[in-house]
Protein backbone atom coordinates (compact mmCIF):
# COMPACT_ATOMS: atom_id res chain seq x y z
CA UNK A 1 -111.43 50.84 -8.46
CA UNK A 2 -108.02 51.47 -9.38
CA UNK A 3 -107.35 53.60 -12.32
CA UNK A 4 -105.23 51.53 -14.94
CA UNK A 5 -102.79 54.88 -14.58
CA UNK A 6 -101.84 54.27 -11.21
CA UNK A 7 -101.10 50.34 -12.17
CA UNK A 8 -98.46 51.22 -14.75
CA UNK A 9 -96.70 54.76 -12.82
CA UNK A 10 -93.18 53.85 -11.76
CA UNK A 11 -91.70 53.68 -8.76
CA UNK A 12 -90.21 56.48 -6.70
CA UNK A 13 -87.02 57.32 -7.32
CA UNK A 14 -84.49 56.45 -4.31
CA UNK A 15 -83.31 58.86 -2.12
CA UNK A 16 -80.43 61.48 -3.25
CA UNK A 17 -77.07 60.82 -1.82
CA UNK A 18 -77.36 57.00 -0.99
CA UNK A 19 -77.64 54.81 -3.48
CA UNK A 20 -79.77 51.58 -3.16
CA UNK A 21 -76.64 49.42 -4.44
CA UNK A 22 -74.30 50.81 -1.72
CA UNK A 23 -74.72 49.11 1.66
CA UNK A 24 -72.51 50.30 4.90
CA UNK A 25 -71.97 48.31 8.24
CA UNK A 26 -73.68 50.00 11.02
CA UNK A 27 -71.37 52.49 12.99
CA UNK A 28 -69.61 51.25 15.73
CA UNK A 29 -71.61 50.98 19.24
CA UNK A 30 -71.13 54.59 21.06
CA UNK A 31 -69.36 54.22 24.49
CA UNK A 32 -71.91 54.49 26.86
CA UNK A 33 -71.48 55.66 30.51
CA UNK A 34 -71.49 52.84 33.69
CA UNK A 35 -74.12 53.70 35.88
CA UNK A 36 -70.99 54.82 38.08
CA UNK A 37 -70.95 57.85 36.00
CA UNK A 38 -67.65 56.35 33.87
CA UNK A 39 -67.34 55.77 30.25
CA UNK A 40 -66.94 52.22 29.59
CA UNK A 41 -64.69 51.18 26.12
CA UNK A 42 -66.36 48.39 23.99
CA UNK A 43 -65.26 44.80 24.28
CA UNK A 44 -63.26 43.57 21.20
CA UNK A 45 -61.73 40.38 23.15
CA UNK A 46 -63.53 38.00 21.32
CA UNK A 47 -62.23 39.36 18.28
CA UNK A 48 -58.83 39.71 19.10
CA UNK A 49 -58.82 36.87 20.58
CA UNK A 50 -59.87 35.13 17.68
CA UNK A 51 -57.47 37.01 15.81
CA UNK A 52 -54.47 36.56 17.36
CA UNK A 53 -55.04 32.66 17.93
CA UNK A 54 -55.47 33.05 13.81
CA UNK A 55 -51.78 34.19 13.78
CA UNK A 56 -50.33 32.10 16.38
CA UNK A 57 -51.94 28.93 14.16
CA UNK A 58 -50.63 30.63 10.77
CA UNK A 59 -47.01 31.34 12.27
CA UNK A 60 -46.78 28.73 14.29
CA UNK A 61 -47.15 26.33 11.39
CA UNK A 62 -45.44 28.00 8.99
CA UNK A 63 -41.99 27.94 11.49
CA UNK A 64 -42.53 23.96 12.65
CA UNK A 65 -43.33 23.53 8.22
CA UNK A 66 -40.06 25.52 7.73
CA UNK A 67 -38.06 23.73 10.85
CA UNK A 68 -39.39 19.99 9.56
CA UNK A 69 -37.98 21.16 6.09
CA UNK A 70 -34.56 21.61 6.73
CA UNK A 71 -32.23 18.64 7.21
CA UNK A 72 -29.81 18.96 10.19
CA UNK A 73 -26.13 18.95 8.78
CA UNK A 74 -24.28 16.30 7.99
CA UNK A 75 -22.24 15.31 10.36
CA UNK A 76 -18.53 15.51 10.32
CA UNK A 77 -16.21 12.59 9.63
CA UNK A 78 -12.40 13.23 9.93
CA UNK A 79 -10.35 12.57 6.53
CA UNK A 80 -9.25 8.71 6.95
CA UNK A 81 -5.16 8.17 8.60
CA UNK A 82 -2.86 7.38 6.37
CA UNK A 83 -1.40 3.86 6.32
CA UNK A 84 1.79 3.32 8.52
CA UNK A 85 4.76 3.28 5.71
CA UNK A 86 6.17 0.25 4.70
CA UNK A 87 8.95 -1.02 6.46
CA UNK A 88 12.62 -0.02 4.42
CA UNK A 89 13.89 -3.54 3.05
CA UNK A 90 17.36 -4.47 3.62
CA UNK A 91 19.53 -3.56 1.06
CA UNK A 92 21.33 -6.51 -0.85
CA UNK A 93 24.48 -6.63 1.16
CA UNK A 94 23.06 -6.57 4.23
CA UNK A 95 23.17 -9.49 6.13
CA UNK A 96 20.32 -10.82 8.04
CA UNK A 97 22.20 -12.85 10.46
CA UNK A 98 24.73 -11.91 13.94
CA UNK A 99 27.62 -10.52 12.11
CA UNK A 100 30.76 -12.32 13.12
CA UNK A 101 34.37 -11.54 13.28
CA UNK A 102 36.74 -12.88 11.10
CA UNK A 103 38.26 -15.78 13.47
CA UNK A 104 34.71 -16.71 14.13
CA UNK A 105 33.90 -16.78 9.90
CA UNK A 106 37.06 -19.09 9.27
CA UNK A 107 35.89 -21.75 12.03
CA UNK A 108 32.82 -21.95 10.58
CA UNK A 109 33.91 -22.49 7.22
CA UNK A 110 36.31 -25.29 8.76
CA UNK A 111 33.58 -27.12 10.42
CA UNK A 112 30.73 -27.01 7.66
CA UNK A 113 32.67 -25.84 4.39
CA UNK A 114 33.47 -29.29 3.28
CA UNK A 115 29.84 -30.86 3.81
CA UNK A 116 28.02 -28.02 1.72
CA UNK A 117 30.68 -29.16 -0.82
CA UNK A 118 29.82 -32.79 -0.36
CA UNK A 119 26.66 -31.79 -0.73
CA UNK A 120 26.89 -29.78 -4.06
CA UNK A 121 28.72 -32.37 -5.78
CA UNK A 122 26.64 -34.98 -5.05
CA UNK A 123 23.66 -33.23 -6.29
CA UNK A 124 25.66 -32.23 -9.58
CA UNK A 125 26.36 -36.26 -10.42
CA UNK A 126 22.00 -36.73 -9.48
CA UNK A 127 21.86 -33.87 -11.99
CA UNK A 128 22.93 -35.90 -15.38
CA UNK A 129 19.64 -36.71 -16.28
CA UNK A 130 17.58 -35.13 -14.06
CA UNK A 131 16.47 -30.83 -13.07
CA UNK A 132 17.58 -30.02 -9.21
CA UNK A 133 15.02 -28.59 -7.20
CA UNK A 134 13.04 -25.92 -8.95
CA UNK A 135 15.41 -25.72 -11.71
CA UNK A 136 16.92 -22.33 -10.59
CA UNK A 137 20.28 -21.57 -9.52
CA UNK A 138 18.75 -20.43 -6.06
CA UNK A 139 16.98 -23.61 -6.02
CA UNK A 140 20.02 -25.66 -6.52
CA UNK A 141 21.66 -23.82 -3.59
CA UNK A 142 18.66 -24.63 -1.19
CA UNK A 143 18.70 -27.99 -2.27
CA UNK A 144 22.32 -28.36 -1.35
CA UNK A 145 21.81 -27.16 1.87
CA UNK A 146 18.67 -29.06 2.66
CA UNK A 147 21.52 -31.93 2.74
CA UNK A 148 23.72 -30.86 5.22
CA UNK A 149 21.95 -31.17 8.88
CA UNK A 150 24.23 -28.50 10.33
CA UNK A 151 23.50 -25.79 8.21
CA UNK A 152 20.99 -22.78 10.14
CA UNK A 153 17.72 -22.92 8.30
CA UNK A 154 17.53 -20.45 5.42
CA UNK A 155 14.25 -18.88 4.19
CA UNK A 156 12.91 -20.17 0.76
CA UNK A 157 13.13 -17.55 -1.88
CA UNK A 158 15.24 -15.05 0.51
CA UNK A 159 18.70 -15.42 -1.49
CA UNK A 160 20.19 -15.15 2.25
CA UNK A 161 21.85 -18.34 2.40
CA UNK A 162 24.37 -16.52 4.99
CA UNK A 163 26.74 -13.95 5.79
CA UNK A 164 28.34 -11.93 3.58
CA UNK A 165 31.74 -12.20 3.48
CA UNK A 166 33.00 -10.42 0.33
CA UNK A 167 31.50 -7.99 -1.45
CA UNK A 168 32.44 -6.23 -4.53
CA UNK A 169 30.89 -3.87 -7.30
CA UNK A 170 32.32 -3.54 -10.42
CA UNK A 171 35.92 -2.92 -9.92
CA UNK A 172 36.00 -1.60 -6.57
CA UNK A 173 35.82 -4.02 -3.28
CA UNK A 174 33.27 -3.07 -0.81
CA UNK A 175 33.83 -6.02 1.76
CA UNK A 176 36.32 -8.42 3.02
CA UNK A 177 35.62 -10.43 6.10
CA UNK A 178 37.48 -13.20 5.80
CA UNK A 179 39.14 -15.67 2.61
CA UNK A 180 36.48 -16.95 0.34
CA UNK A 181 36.55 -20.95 0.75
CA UNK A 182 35.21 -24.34 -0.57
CA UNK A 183 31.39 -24.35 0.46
CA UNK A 184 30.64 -20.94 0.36
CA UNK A 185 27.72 -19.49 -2.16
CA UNK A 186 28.18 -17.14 -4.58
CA UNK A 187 25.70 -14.41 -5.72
CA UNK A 188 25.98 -12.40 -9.05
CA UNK A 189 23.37 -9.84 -9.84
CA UNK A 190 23.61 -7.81 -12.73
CA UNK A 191 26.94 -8.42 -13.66
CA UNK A 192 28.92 -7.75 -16.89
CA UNK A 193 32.34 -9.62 -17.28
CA UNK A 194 34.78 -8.59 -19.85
CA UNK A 195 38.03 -10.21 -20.21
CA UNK A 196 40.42 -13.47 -21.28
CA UNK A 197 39.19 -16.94 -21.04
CA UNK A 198 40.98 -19.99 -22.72
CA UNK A 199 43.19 -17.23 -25.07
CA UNK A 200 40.06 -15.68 -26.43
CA UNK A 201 38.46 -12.45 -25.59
CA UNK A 202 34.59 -12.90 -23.96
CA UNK A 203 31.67 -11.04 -22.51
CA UNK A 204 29.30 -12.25 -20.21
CA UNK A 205 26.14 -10.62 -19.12
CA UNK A 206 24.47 -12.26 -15.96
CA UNK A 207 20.85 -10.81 -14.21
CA UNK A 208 21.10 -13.01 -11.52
CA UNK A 209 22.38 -16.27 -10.12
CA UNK A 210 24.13 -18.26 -7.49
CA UNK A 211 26.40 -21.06 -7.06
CA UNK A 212 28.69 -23.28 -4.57
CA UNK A 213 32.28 -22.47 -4.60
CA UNK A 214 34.12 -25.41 -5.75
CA UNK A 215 37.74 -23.43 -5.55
CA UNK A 216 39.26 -20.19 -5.32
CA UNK A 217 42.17 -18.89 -7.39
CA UNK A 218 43.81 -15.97 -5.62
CA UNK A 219 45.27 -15.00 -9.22
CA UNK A 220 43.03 -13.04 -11.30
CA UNK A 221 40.14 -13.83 -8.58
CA UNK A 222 38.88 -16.43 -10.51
CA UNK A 223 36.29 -18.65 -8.46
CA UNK A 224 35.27 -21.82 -9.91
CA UNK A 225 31.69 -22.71 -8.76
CA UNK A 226 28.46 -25.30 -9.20
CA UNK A 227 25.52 -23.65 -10.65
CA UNK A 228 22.35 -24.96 -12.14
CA UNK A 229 22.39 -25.07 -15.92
CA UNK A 230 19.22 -23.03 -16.93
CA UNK A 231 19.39 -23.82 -20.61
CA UNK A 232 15.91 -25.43 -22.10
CA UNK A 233 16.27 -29.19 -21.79
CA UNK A 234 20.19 -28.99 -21.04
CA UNK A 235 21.74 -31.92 -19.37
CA UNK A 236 23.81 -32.08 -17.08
CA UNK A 237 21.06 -30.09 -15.18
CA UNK A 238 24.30 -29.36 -12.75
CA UNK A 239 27.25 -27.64 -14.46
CA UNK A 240 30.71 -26.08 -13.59
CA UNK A 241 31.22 -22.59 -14.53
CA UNK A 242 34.25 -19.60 -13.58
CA UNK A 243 33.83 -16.19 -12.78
CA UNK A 244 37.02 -13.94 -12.30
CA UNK A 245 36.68 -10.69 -10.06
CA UNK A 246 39.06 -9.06 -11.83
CA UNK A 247 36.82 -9.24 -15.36
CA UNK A 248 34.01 -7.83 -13.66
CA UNK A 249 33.15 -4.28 -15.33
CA UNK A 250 29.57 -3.36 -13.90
CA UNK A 251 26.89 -5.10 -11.46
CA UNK A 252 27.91 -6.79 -8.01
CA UNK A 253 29.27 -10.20 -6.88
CA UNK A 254 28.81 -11.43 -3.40
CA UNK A 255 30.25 -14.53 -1.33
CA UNK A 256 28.39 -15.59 1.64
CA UNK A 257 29.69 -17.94 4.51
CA UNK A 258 26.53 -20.49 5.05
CA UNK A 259 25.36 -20.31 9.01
CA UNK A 260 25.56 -23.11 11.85
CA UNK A 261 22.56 -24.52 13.14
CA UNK A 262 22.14 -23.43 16.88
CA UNK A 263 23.01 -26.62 19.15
């Protein structure tokens, strides 16, 4: 029988120097010796095999993760051209047509004067009761011209109704082709006239207009013309009016020759 004693005596205690809780890997495999009489180094291929397929995975990935990442560059686009500049306009005295010598101005005026005249006036007697074209003094003009078959076509709204002739800015003359005459048109642009009329003293302020030279008074300049009365429900629509070149203080006055029709 067993003695209850031996039942209840503890264990025995573990061995000095290694602890039970400790646990080591077994020692690497010795090299061993080939039957050839040569030591022989254990294999580790497997493992660094394993290994190194373990970083080629890892770095691999992480370089194609990094590569996919980044966004190739935007690409270049060159700043935009400028646009072409605009052509220079023609300045106000410069005439759009074949400039012609004087003899060649005077036949002209010979020829077709008198019929822009005709023209004018007969447009001025329509123009008791009634507006003239558009109402405008550069509408009257085109509408006066519109009657006279000879005339060279003139572009609507161009204020080129031919060539310039005489030209003069304030007090000084800038241009004198040939006599002004019956027929021709008359352009005033932001004129002031100071002067005599009728024994008074006057002033006259004009932004723009034109009219048809009815006569021409070599004393004083004066020019008699038809010009369209712009006044608010003013009759005759039509009126006669003088300007005198020698009253003129500031702004410029013009007289163009109207063109021939090509045959």
């Amino acid at each position: 029988m067993v003695d209850d004693d031996e039942l209840s005596a503890p264990p025995p205690p573990p061995r000095s120097g290694r602890p039970a809780d400790i646990l080591r890997s077994p020692p690497p495999a010795p090299a061993q010796a080939s039957s050839a009489g040569r030591w022989e180094i254990p294999s580790f291929e497997r493992d660094s095999t394993d290994l190194a397929a373990g970083l080629d995975e890892s770095w691999n990935g992480d370089v194609f993760n990094d590569v996919r990442s980044v966004s190739p560059p935007a690409p270049t686009q060159s700043p935009p051209l400028p646009p072409p500049p605009a052509s220079a306009s023609l300045p106000i005295d410069t005439p759009r047509r074949a400039s012609l010598d004087s003899s060649a101005l005077t036949e002209i005026s010979q020829r077709i004067g008198a019929q822009v005249l005709a023209s004018a006036q007969a447009l001025a007697t329509l123009a008791k009761n009634r507006v003239i074209g558009d109402g405008t003094s550069a509408g009257y003009v085109q509408s006066v011209l519109e009657g006279v078959p000879s005339v060279a076509p003139v572009r609507p709204d161009s204020g080129e109704f031919g060539h310039v002739i005489f030209s003069q800015t304030a007090s000084t003359v800038q241009l004198r082709k040939s006599d002004i005459a019956p027929g021709d048109v008359v352009h005033v642009q932001q004129a002031h006239f100071s002067g005599r009329r009728l024994l008074k003293n006057y002033k006259e302020d004009i932004e723009e207009a034109y009219g048809v030279v009815v006569e021409f008074e070599r004393k004083g300049g004066k020019i008699r013309v038809l010009k369209a009365n712009q006044s608010a429900n003013a009759y005759p629509a039509v009126e006669s009016h003088n300007w005198k070149l020698e009253d003129l203080k500031s702004g410029t006055i013009r007289v163009l020759r109207i063109g021939e029709a090509e045959s």
